[in-house]
């Protein structure tokens, strides 16, 4: 089970490595079934799939869609999607254009807080400029010495209530799940333990997600504690969801890496057994 990783990022969104290097790193760390799930972007999939073929690794086309539910940002991973399906591609293009407008507003807000020219700076850290996001601003703030680390950049500037944070409306939850299902994929609610919801609101989210066509919960993720593996394994069982797992790797030395997630014994079926690959 530890060889399955269904959530990671390349430089087509806010990861640091090219798609082929993400696949090579995963393989070197023992992953044998991998999904690349860049935020709101599909353009790394062909390169990643090609490298996986060369290495004899099983590969799943994935994406992580930014969505808004009751004013909160939630992430929906799509697995085994058709990257050429038009409605998904058009929907993601709309989400990316919202990213550009948001980044401009973030830069104005940071300038008012005494940090000029941050949009130009953040763009220098983005290999795919249409996918500009908070991680690129964080890397810029580190490189100009405004903060010592990306996590300090988030803490001081990039989270709600801080000067660089701009509230944003992404796709609706129903749209995100609908696009994924329409492209033949399975929708997985990413890192559900990260949303700081009351128990009641979390149940509402899971019900809305299931009603929209959601099929699985990410149970094992670097965002969750061991206790949360059990909590979300039990919730998946109670709601009839499959379980997924993934590192959420972004960059060497930045957060989680491949091959480090512990195995978990969830009382539910694994989504990778349901994939067609
Ligand atoms: P965005 O989609 O532009 O709002 O950026 C979200 C991304 O920022 C996430 O996918 C993570 O990669 C990163 N992120 C969010 N919160 C933090 C944090 N506290 N520390 C480091 N990275 C974070
Ligand atoms: Mn990210
Ligand atoms: Mn996420
Ligand atoms: Mn992610």
CSV table of C-alpha atoms and ligand atoms in Angstrom, one decimal:
chain,number,residue,atom,x,y,z
A,1,UNK,CA,0.0,0.0,0.0
A,2,UNK,CA,2.9,2.4,0.7
A,3,UNK,CA,3.7,2.4,-3.0
A,4,UNK,CA,0.5,4.2,-3.9
A,5,UNK,CA,0.6,8.1,-4.1
A,6,UNK,CA,-2.4,9.8,-5.6
A,7,UNK,CA,-1.7,13.5,-4.8
A,8,UNK,CA,1.4,15.6,-5.8
A,9,UNK,CA,2.4,18.7,-7.7
A,10,UNK,CA,4.9,19.7,-10.5
A,11,UNK,CA,6.0,23.1,-11.7
A,12,UNK,CA,2.8,23.2,-13.9
A,13,UNK,CA,1.2,24.5,-10.7
A,14,UNK,CA,3.0,25.3,-7.4
A,15,UNK,CA,5.5,22.4,-7.3
A,16,UNK,CA,9.2,23.0,-8.1
A,17,UNK,CA,10.1,20.0,-10.3
A,18,UNK,CA,9.2,19.4,-13.9
A,19,UNK,CA,6.6,16.7,-14.4
A,20,UNK,CA,9.1,14.1,-15.6
A,21,UNK,CA,11.3,14.8,-12.5
A,22,UNK,CA,8.4,14.4,-10.2
A,23,UNK,CA,7.7,11.0,-11.7
A,24,UNK,CA,11.4,10.0,-11.4
A,25,UNK,CA,11.6,11.1,-7.8
A,26,UNK,CA,8.5,9.2,-6.9
A,27,UNK,CA,9.8,6.0,-8.6
A,28,UNK,CA,13.2,6.4,-6.8
A,29,UNK,CA,11.3,6.6,-3.5
A,30,UNK,CA,9.4,3.4,-4.1
A,31,UNK,CA,6.1,4.7,-5.6
A,32,UNK,CA,4.7,2.2,-8.2
A,33,UNK,CA,1.2,3.8,-8.7
A,34,UNK,CA,1.3,7.6,-9.1
A,35,UNK,CA,-1.2,10.4,-9.9
A,36,UNK,CA,0.0,13.9,-10.8
A,37,UNK,CA,-2.6,16.3,-9.4
A,38,UNK,CA,-1.5,19.8,-10.3
A,39,UNK,CA,-3.8,22.7,-9.0
A,40,UNK,CA,-6.3,23.7,-11.8
A,41,UNK,CA,-4.0,22.6,-14.6
A,42,UNK,CA,-3.6,19.5,-16.9
A,43,UNK,CA,-0.6,20.5,-18.9
A,44,UNK,CA,1.9,18.4,-17.0
A,45,UNK,CA,0.1,15.1,-17.6
A,46,UNK,CA,1.4,14.1,-21.0
A,47,UNK,CA,5.0,14.5,-20.0
A,48,UNK,CA,4.5,12.7,-16.6
A,49,UNK,CA,2.7,9.8,-18.3
A,50,UNK,CA,5.5,9.4,-20.9
A,51,UNK,CA,8.1,9.2,-18.1
A,52,UNK,CA,6.0,6.8,-16.2
A,53,UNK,CA,5.8,4.6,-19.3
A,54,UNK,CA,9.5,4.7,-19.7
A,55,UNK,CA,10.0,3.6,-16.1
A,56,UNK,CA,7.3,0.9,-16.2
A,57,UNK,CA,5.3,2.7,-13.5
A,58,UNK,CA,1.5,2.8,-13.3
A,59,UNK,CA,0.3,6.4,-13.8
A,60,UNK,CA,-3.1,8.1,-13.3
A,61,UNK,CA,-4.1,11.4,-14.9
A,62,UNK,CA,-5.1,13.7,-12.0
A,63,UNK,CA,-5.9,17.3,-11.1
A,64,UNK,CA,-6.6,19.2,-7.9
A,65,UNK,CA,-9.5,21.7,-8.4
A,66,UNK,CA,-9.8,24.8,-6.2
A,67,UNK,CA,-13.4,25.1,-5.1
A,68,UNK,CA,-15.4,27.3,-2.8
A,69,UNK,CA,-18.0,25.9,-0.4
A,70,UNK,CA,-19.9,28.2,2.0
A,71,UNK,CA,-17.2,30.8,1.5
A,72,UNK,CA,-14.3,28.5,2.4
A,73,UNK,CA,-11.7,27.1,0.0
A,74,UNK,CA,-11.8,23.3,-0.4
A,75,UNK,CA,-9.8,21.2,-2.8
A,76,UNK,CA,-11.2,18.4,-4.9
A,77,UNK,CA,-8.8,15.9,-6.4
A,78,UNK,CA,-9.9,14.3,-9.7
A,79,UNK,CA,-8.4,10.9,-10.5
A,80,UNK,CA,-8.4,9.1,-13.9
A,81,UNK,CA,-9.8,12.1,-15.8
A,82,UNK,CA,-9.6,12.5,-19.5
A,83,UNK,CA,-7.3,15.5,-20.0
A,84,UNK,CA,-8.8,16.2,-23.4
A,85,UNK,CA,-12.4,16.5,-22.2
A,86,UNK,CA,-13.6,20.0,-23.1
A,87,UNK,CA,-15.8,21.0,-20.2
A,88,UNK,CA,-13.2,20.2,-17.6
A,89,UNK,CA,-10.5,22.1,-19.6
A,90,UNK,CA,-12.8,25.1,-20.1
A,91,UNK,CA,-13.7,25.2,-16.4
A,92,UNK,CA,-10.1,25.0,-15.3
A,93,UNK,CA,-9.2,27.8,-17.7
A,94,UNK,CA,-11.9,30.0,-16.0
A,95,UNK,CA,-10.4,29.1,-12.5
A,96,UNK,CA,-6.9,30.0,-13.7
A,97,UNK,CA,-8.1,33.4,-15.0
A,98,UNK,CA,-9.5,34.1,-11.6
A,99,UNK,CA,-6.0,33.3,-10.2
A,100,UNK,CA,-4.5,36.1,-12.3
A,101,UNK,CA,-7.0,38.7,-11.0
A,102,UNK,CA,-6.5,37.5,-7.4
A,103,UNK,CA,-2.7,37.7,-7.8
A,104,UNK,CA,-3.0,41.3,-8.9
A,105,UNK,CA,-5.1,42.1,-5.9
A,106,UNK,CA,-2.6,40.3,-3.6
A,107,UNK,CA,0.2,42.4,-4.9
A,108,UNK,CA,-1.7,45.6,-4.3
A,109,UNK,CA,-2.4,44.5,-0.8
A,110,UNK,CA,1.2,43.6,-0.2
A,111,UNK,CA,2.4,46.9,-1.6
A,112,UNK,CA,0.1,48.7,0.9
A,113,UNK,CA,1.9,46.6,3.6
A,114,UNK,CA,5.3,47.9,2.4
A,115,UNK,CA,6.2,45.1,0.0
A,116,UNK,CA,6.4,46.5,-3.6
A,117,UNK,CA,6.5,44.6,-6.9
A,118,UNK,CA,5.5,41.3,-5.5
A,119,UNK,CA,3.5,40.2,-8.6
A,120,UNK,CA,6.6,40.5,-10.8
A,121,UNK,CA,8.6,38.7,-8.1
A,122,UNK,CA,6.1,35.9,-7.7
A,123,UNK,CA,5.8,35.4,-11.5
A,124,UNK,CA,9.6,34.8,-11.6
A,125,UNK,CA,8.9,31.7,-9.4
A,126,UNK,CA,6.1,30.4,-11.6
A,127,UNK,CA,7.0,28.1,-14.5
A,128,UNK,CA,3.3,28.3,-15.5
A,129,UNK,CA,2.3,31.9,-15.1
A,130,UNK,CA,-1.4,31.2,-15.5
A,131,UNK,CA,-1.2,29.1,-12.3
A,132,UNK,CA,0.1,31.9,-10.1
A,133,UNK,CA,-0.7,31.3,-6.5
A,134,UNK,CA,0.2,31.9,-2.9
A,135,UNK,CA,3.2,29.5,-3.0
A,136,UNK,CA,4.9,31.6,-5.6
A,137,UNK,CA,4.4,34.7,-3.5
A,138,UNK,CA,5.8,32.8,-0.5
A,139,UNK,CA,8.9,31.9,-2.5
A,140,UNK,CA,9.3,35.5,-3.6
A,141,UNK,CA,9.0,36.8,0.0
A,142,UNK,CA,11.7,34.4,1.0
A,143,UNK,CA,14.0,35.4,-1.9
A,144,UNK,CA,13.8,39.1,-1.0
A,145,UNK,CA,14.5,38.4,2.6
A,146,UNK,CA,11.1,39.6,3.9
A,147,UNK,CA,10.7,36.2,5.7
A,148,UNK,CA,13.0,33.3,6.5
A,149,UNK,CA,10.8,30.5,5.1
A,150,UNK,CA,7.7,29.8,3.0
A,151,UNK,CA,5.8,28.8,6.2
A,152,UNK,CA,6.7,32.1,7.8
A,153,UNK,CA,5.5,33.8,4.6
A,154,UNK,CA,2.1,32.1,4.9
A,155,UNK,CA,1.9,32.8,8.7
A,156,UNK,CA,2.7,36.5,8.3
A,157,UNK,CA,1.3,37.5,4.9
A,158,UNK,CA,-0.8,34.8,3.1
A,159,UNK,CA,-3.5,33.5,5.4
A,160,UNK,CA,-6.9,35.0,6.2
A,161,UNK,CA,-6.5,38.2,8.3
A,162,UNK,CA,-3.0,39.0,7.0
A,163,UNK,CA,-2.1,41.8,4.6
A,164,UNK,CA,-1.4,39.7,1.5
A,165,UNK,CA,-4.5,37.6,1.8
A,166,UNK,CA,-7.3,38.2,-0.7
A,167,UNK,CA,-10.6,36.3,-0.3
A,168,UNK,CA,-11.5,34.5,-3.6
A,169,UNK,CA,-14.4,32.6,-5.2
A,170,UNK,CA,-13.1,29.5,-7.0
A,171,UNK,CA,-15.3,27.0,-8.8
A,172,UNK,CA,-18.4,25.9,-6.8
A,173,UNK,CA,-18.1,22.5,-5.2
A,174,UNK,CA,-20.8,21.2,-7.5
A,175,UNK,CA,-19.0,22.5,-10.6
A,176,UNK,CA,-15.6,21.0,-9.5
A,177,UNK,CA,-17.1,17.6,-8.9
A,178,UNK,CA,-19.2,17.8,-12.0
A,179,UNK,CA,-16.3,18.7,-14.3
A,180,UNK,CA,-14.3,15.7,-12.9
A,181,UNK,CA,-17.1,13.2,-13.3
A,182,UNK,CA,-17.9,14.6,-16.7
A,183,UNK,CA,-14.3,13.9,-17.7
A,184,UNK,CA,-14.7,10.3,-16.6
A,185,UNK,CA,-12.9,10.8,-13.4
A,186,UNK,CA,-13.5,10.0,-9.7
A,187,UNK,CA,-13.8,13.0,-7.3
A,188,UNK,CA,-11.9,12.8,-4.0
A,189,UNK,CA,-12.2,15.4,-1.3
A,190,UNK,CA,-8.6,16.4,-0.5
A,191,UNK,CA,-7.2,16.7,3.0
A,192,UNK,CA,-10.6,17.1,4.7
A,193,UNK,CA,-8.9,17.6,8.1
A,194,UNK,CA,-7.5,20.9,6.9
A,195,UNK,CA,-10.7,22.9,6.6
A,196,UNK,CA,-11.2,23.9,10.3
A,197,UNK,CA,-14.9,23.0,10.2
A,198,UNK,CA,-17.2,22.3,13.1
A,199,UNK,CA,-18.4,18.6,13.3
A,200,UNK,CA,-21.8,19.7,11.9
A,201,UNK,CA,-20.3,21.7,9.0
A,202,UNK,CA,-18.0,18.9,8.1
A,203,UNK,CA,-20.9,16.5,7.9
A,204,UNK,CA,-22.7,19.0,5.7
A,205,UNK,CA,-19.7,19.3,3.4
A,206,UNK,CA,-19.4,15.5,3.1
A,207,UNK,CA,-23.2,15.3,2.3
A,208,UNK,CA,-23.0,18.0,-0.3
A,209,UNK,CA,-19.8,16.4,-1.8
A,210,UNK,CA,-21.5,13.0,-2.0
A,211,UNK,CA,-24.7,14.6,-3.5
A,212,UNK,CA,-22.6,16.3,-6.2
A,213,UNK,CA,-21.1,12.9,-7.2
A,214,UNK,CA,-18.0,12.8,-4.9
A,215,UNK,CA,-16.7,9.2,-4.4
A,216,UNK,CA,-13.8,9.3,-2.0
A,217,UNK,CA,-12.1,11.0,0.9
A,218,UNK,CA,-8.4,11.5,1.2
A,219,UNK,CA,-7.7,9.6,4.4
A,220,UNK,CA,-3.9,9.4,4.4
A,221,UNK,CA,-2.3,12.7,3.5
A,222,UNK,CA,0.6,14.6,5.0
A,223,UNK,CA,-2.0,17.2,6.2
A,224,UNK,CA,-3.4,14.7,8.6
A,225,UNK,CA,-2.2,13.4,12.0
A,226,UNK,CA,-2.4,9.7,12.8
A,227,UNK,CA,-5.6,10.4,14.7
A,228,UNK,CA,-7.1,12.0,11.6
A,229,UNK,CA,-6.3,8.8,9.6
A,230,UNK,CA,-8.6,7.0,11.9
A,231,UNK,CA,-11.2,9.8,12.1
A,232,UNK,CA,-11.5,10.1,8.3
A,233,UNK,CA,-11.3,6.4,7.7
A,234,UNK,CA,-14.3,6.1,10.0
A,235,UNK,CA,-16.1,9.0,8.3
A,236,UNK,CA,-15.5,7.5,4.9
A,237,UNK,CA,-17.1,4.3,6.1
A,238,UNK,CA,-20.1,6.1,7.6
A,239,UNK,CA,-20.7,8.0,4.4
A,240,UNK,CA,-19.9,5.2,1.9
A,241,UNK,CA,-16.8,6.9,0.4
A,242,UNK,CA,-13.7,5.0,-0.8
A,243,UNK,CA,-10.4,6.0,0.8
A,244,UNK,CA,-7.5,7.7,-1.0
A,245,UNK,CA,-3.9,8.5,-0.1
A,246,UNK,CA,-1.2,10.9,-1.3
A,247,UNK,CA,1.8,12.8,0.0
A,248,UNK,CA,0.8,16.2,-1.5
A,249,UNK,CA,4.5,16.6,-2.5
A,250,UNK,CA,5.5,20.0,-3.8
A,251,UNK,CA,9.3,20.3,-3.7
A,252,UNK,CA,12.3,18.6,-2.2
A,253,UNK,CA,12.8,20.0,1.4
A,254,UNK,CA,9.4,21.8,1.3
A,255,UNK,CA,6.8,19.9,3.2
A,256,UNK,CA,6.1,16.2,2.6
A,257,UNK,CA,8.0,13.9,0.2
A,258,UNK,CA,7.3,10.6,-1.6
A,259,UNK,CA,7.5,7.4,0.3
A,260,UNK,CA,7.0,8.9,3.8
A,261,UNK,CA,3.3,8.3,4.4
A,262,UNK,CA,2.6,5.4,6.8
A,263,UNK,CA,0.4,2.5,5.7
A,264,UNK,CA,-3.1,2.8,7.2
A,265,UNK,CA,-5.7,0.2,7.9
A,266,UNK,CA,-8.9,2.1,7.0
A,267,UNK,CA,-12.2,0.2,7.4
A,268,UNK,CA,-13.1,1.1,3.8
A,269,UNK,CA,-12.2,0.1,0.3
A,270,UNK,CA,-9.3,1.8,-1.4
A,271,UNK,CA,-10.0,4.0,-4.5
A,272,UNK,CA,-6.9,2.7,-6.3
A,273,UNK,CA,-8.6,-0.7,-6.5
A,274,UNK,CA,-11.4,1.0,-8.4
A,275,UNK,CA,-9.2,2.8,-11.0
A,276,UNK,CA,-9.1,1.4,-14.5
A,277,UNK,CA,-5.4,1.5,-14.8
B,1,LIG,P1,-3.5,28.9,-3.5
B,1,LIG,O1,-4.2,27.8,-4.3
B,1,LIG,O2,-2.8,30.0,-4.4
B,1,LIG,O3,-4.4,29.6,-2.5
B,1,LIG,O4,-2.3,28.3,-2.8
B,1,LIG,C1,-2.6,27.1,-2.0
B,1,LIG,C2,-1.3,26.4,-1.8
B,1,LIG,O5,-0.5,27.0,-0.8
B,1,LIG,C3,-1.5,25.0,-1.2
B,1,LIG,O6,-1.7,24.1,-2.2
B,1,LIG,C4,-0.1,24.7,-0.6
B,1,LIG,O7,0.8,24.3,-1.5
B,1,LIG,C5,0.3,26.1,-0.1
B,1,LIG,N1,0.0,26.4,1.3
B,1,LIG,C6,-1.2,26.7,1.9
B,1,LIG,N2,-1.0,26.9,3.2
B,1,LIG,C7,0.3,26.8,3.5
B,1,LIG,C8,1.1,26.9,4.7
B,1,LIG,N3,0.5,27.2,5.9
B,1,LIG,N4,2.4,26.7,4.6
B,1,LIG,C9,3.0,26.3,3.4
B,1,LIG,N5,2.3,26.2,2.2
B,1,LIG,C10,0.9,26.4,2.3
B,2,LIG,MN1,0.0,23.6,-3.5
B,3,LIG,MN1,-4.7,21.0,-1.5
B,4,LIG,MN1,-2.1,19.5,-3.3
